Short mmCIF file of C-alpha atoms in Angstrom, two decimals:
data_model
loop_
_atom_site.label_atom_id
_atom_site.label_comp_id
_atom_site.label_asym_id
_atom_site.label_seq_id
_atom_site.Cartn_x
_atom_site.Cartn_y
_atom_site.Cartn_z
CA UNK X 1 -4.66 -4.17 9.96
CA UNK X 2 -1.05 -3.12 8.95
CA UNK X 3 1.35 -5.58 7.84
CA UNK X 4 4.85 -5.61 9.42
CA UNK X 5 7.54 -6.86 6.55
CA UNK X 6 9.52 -8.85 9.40
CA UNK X 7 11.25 -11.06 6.80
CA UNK X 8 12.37 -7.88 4.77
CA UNK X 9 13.13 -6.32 8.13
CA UNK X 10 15.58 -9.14 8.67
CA UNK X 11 16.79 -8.95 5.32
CA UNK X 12 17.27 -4.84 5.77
CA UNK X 13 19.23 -5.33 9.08
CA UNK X 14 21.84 -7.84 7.70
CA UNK X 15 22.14 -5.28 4.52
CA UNK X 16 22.50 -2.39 7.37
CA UNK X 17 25.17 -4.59 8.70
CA UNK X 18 27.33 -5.14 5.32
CA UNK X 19 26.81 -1.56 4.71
CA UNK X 20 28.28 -0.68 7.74
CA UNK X 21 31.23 -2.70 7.10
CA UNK X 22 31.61 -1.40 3.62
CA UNK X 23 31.71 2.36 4.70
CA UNK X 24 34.40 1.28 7.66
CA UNK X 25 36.44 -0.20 5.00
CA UNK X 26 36.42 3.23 3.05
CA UNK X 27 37.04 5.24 6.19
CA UNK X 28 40.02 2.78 7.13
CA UNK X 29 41.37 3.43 3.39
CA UNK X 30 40.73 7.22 3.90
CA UNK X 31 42.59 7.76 6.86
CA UNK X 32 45.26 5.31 5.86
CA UNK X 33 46.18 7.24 2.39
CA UNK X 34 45.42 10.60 3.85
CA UNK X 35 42.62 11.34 1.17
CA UNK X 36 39.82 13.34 2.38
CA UNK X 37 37.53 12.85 -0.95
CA UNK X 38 37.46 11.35 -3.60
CA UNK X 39 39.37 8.26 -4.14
CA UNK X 40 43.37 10.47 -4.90
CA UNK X 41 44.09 8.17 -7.20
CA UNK X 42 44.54 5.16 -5.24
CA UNK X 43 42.74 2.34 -6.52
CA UNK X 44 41.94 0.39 -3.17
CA UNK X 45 40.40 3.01 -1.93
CA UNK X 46 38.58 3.34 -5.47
CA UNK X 47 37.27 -0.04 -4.73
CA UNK X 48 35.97 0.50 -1.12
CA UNK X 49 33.91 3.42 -2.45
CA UNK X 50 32.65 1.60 -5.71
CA UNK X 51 31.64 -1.63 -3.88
CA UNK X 52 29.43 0.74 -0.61
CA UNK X 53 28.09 3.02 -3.65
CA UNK X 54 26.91 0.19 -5.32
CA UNK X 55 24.91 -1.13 -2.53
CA UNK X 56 23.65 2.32 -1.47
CA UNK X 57 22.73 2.17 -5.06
CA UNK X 58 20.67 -0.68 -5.26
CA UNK X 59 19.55 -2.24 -1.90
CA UNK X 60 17.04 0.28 -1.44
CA UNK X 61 14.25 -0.46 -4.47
CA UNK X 62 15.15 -3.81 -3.83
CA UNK X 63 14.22 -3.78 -0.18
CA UNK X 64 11.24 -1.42 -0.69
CA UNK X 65 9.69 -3.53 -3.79
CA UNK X 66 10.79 -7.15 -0.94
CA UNK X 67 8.69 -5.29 1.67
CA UNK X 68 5.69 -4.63 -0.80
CA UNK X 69 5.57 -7.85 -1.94
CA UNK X 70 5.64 -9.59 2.05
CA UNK X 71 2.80 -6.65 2.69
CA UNK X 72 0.48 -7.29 0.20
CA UNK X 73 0.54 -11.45 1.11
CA UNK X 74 3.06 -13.11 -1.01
CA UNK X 75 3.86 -15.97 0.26
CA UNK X 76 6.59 -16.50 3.27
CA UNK X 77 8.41 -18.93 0.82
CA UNK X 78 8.89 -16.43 -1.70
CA UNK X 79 9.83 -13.63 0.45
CA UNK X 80 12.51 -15.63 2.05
CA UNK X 81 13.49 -16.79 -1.33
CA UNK X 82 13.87 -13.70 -2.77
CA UNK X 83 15.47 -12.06 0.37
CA UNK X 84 18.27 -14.62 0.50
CA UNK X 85 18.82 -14.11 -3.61
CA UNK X 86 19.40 -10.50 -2.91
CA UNK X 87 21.51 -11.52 0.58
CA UNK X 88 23.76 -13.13 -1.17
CA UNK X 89 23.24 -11.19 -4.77
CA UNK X 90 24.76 -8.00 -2.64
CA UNK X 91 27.60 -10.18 -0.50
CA UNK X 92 29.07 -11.05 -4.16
CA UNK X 93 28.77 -8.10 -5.76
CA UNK X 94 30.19 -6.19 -2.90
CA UNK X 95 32.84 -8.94 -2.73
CA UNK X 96 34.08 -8.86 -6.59
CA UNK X 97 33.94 -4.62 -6.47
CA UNK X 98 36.23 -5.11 -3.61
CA UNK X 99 38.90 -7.16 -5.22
CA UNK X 100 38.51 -5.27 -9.08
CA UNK X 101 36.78 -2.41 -10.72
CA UNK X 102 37.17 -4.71 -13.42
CA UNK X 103 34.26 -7.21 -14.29
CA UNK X 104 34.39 -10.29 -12.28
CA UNK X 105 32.25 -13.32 -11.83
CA UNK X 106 30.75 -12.43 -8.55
CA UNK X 107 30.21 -9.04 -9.63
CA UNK X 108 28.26 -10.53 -12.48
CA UNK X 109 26.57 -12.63 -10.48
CA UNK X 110 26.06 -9.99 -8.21
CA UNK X 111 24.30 -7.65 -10.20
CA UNK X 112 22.42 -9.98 -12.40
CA UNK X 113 20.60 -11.53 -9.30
CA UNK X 114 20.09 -8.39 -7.93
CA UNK X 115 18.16 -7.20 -11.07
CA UNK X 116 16.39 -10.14 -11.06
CA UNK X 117 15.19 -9.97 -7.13
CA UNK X 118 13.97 -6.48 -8.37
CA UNK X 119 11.95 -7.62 -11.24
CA UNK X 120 10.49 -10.43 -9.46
CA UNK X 121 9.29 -8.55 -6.81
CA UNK X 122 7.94 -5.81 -8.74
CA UNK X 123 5.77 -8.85 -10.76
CA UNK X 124 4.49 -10.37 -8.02
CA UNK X 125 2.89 -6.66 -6.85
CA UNK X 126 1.64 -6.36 -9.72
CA UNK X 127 0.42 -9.60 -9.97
CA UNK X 128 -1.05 -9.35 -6.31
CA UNK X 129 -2.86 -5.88 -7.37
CA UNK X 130 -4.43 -7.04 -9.69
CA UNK X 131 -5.84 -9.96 -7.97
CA UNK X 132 -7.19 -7.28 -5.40
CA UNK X 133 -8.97 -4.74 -7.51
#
């Protein structure tokens, strides 16, 4: 019997959400300086695009290896665990590309938990495959 990822799903639809608001944020910018690609120059409209790329950039794996793990029967704990560390691992990051291209703390933060939500998840896959064969 299939396996619906429900806690991932939740996960995916409050990323869909801040994605959504990210790519508002760099049409607002794009209409408000007039610039029809690219950033022209201007660097607030540098950061809108940096901080939606960078989801669009990393969410995915991270919600596909999140929905692997809840599929194969890691436990609901660690699911939510690791669905809340990348929650608020993309809320930061998306936050500190928004004030500076520059590095910041949350930023940091950001992309360090991120990582780490990845390679847990991809461990406990493995781990779970292996139990299986």
């Amino acid at each position: 019997t299939p396996v619906f990822p429900t806690l991932t799903a939740i996960v995916a639809a409050v990323l869909g959400l801040l994605a959504a608001l990210l790519v508002v944020r760099v049409i607002v910018n794009r209409v408000r300086l007039g610039v029809n690609a690219g950033d022209g120059g201007h660097p607030s409209l540098a950061q809108a695009i940096r901080a939606h790329s960078n989801l669009a950039e990393h969410v995915p794996l991270a919600l596909l290896l999140l929905a692997f793990a809840e599929a194969s029967g890691t436990a609901r704990w660690a699911i939510m665990a690791l669905g809340a560390a990348l929650l608020v691992a993309r809320i930061a990051s998306a936050w500190g590309l928004s004030h500076s291209l520059g590095p910041s703390l949350p930023r940091q933060a950001g992309a360090g938990l991120t990582v780490l939500v990845t390679v847990i998840a991809s461990l406990l896959i493995l781990y779970r495959a292996a139990t299986m064969l």
